[in-house]
C-alpha positions as MATLAB code, in Angstrom:
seq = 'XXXXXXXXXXXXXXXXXXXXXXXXXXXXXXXXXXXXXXXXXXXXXXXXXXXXXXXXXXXXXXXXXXXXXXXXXXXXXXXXXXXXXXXXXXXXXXXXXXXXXXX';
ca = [
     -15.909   29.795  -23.003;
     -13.329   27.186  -24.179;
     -12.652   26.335  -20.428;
     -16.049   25.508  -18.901;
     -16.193   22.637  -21.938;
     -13.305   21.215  -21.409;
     -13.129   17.849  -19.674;
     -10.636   18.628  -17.463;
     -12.323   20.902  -15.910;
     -15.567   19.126  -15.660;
     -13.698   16.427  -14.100;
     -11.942   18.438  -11.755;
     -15.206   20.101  -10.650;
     -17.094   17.474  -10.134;
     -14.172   15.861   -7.710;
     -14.290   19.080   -5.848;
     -17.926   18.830   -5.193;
     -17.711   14.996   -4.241;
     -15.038   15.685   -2.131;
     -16.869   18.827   -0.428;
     -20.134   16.157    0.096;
     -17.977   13.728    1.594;
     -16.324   16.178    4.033;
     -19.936   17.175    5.226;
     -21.007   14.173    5.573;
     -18.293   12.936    7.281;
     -18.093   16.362    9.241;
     -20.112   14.817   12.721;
     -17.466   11.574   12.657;
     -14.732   13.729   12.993;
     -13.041   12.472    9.822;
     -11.586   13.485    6.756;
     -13.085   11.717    3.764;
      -9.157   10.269    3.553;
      -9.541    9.081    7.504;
     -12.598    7.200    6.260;
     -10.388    6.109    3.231;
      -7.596    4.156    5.374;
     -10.134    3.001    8.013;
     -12.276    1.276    5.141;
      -9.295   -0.467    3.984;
      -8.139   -1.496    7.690;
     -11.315   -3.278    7.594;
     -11.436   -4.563    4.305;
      -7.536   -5.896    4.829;
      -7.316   -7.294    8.355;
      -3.817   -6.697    9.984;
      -3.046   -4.336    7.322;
       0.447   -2.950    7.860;
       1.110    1.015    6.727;
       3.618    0.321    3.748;
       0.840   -1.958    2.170;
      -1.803   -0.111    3.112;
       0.078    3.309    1.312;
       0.377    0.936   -2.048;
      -3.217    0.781   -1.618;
      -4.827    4.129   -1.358;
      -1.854    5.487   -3.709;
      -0.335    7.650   -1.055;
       3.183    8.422    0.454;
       4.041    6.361    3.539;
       4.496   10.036    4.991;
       1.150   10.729    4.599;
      -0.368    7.315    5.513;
       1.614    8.289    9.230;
      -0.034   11.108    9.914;
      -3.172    9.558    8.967;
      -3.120    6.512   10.930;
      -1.509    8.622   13.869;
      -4.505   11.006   14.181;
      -7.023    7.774   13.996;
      -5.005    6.489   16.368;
      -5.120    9.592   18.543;
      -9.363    9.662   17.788;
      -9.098    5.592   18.895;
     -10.805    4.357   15.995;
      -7.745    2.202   15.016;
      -5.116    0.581   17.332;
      -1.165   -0.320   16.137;
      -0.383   -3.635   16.777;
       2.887   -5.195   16.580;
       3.015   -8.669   14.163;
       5.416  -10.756   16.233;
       6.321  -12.728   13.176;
       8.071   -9.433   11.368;
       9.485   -6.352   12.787;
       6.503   -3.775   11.575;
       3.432   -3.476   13.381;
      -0.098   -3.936   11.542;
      -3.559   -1.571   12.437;
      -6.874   -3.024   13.185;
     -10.273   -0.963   14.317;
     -11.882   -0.095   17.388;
     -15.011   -1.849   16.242;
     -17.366    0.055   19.016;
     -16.537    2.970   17.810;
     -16.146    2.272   14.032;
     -19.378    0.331   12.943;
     -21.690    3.093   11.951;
     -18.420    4.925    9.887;
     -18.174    1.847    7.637;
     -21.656    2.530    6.367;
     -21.222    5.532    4.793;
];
């Protein structure tokens, strides 16, 4: 069949399946494989704040929120205020983070 040859599809099956490995094997973390997104950039970019980290990952700034807010709620990231500029910055709860970064 014309479809099953086309790249598009290929392409778009193959993301589903990455995206269904990541999931498991971020399934005993309690993350989303786009938690583990924004927390690898948080510690790639030290004192990140959410507008640049949205430009980064390519998301809304609506969706970075909720994001950050539920790592914030699981305490694997803390909001910090910059006292040099009005918006705060994120940085990890390194106890608890170590072992995600690895994956």
């Amino acid at each position: 069949m014309f479809l099953e040859k086309s790249l598009g599809y290929t392409i778009c099956t193959i993301a589903r399946k990455i995206h269904q490995n990541l999931t498991h094997k971020f399934s005993p973390y309690n993350i989303t494989p786009e938690q583990w997104v924004v927390l690898n950039q948080i510690h790639i970019n030290k004192n990140i704040s959410q507008k640049k980290l949205a430009d980064i990952i390519q998301k809304d700034p609506n969706n970075v929120k909720v994001l950050v807010d539920k790592l914030e709620q699981k305490e694997l990231i803390k909001r910090a205020s910059n006292p040099n500029d009005k918006r705060a910055f994120f940085y990890l709860q390194q106890i608890k983070v170590s072992s995600l970064l690895i994956l």
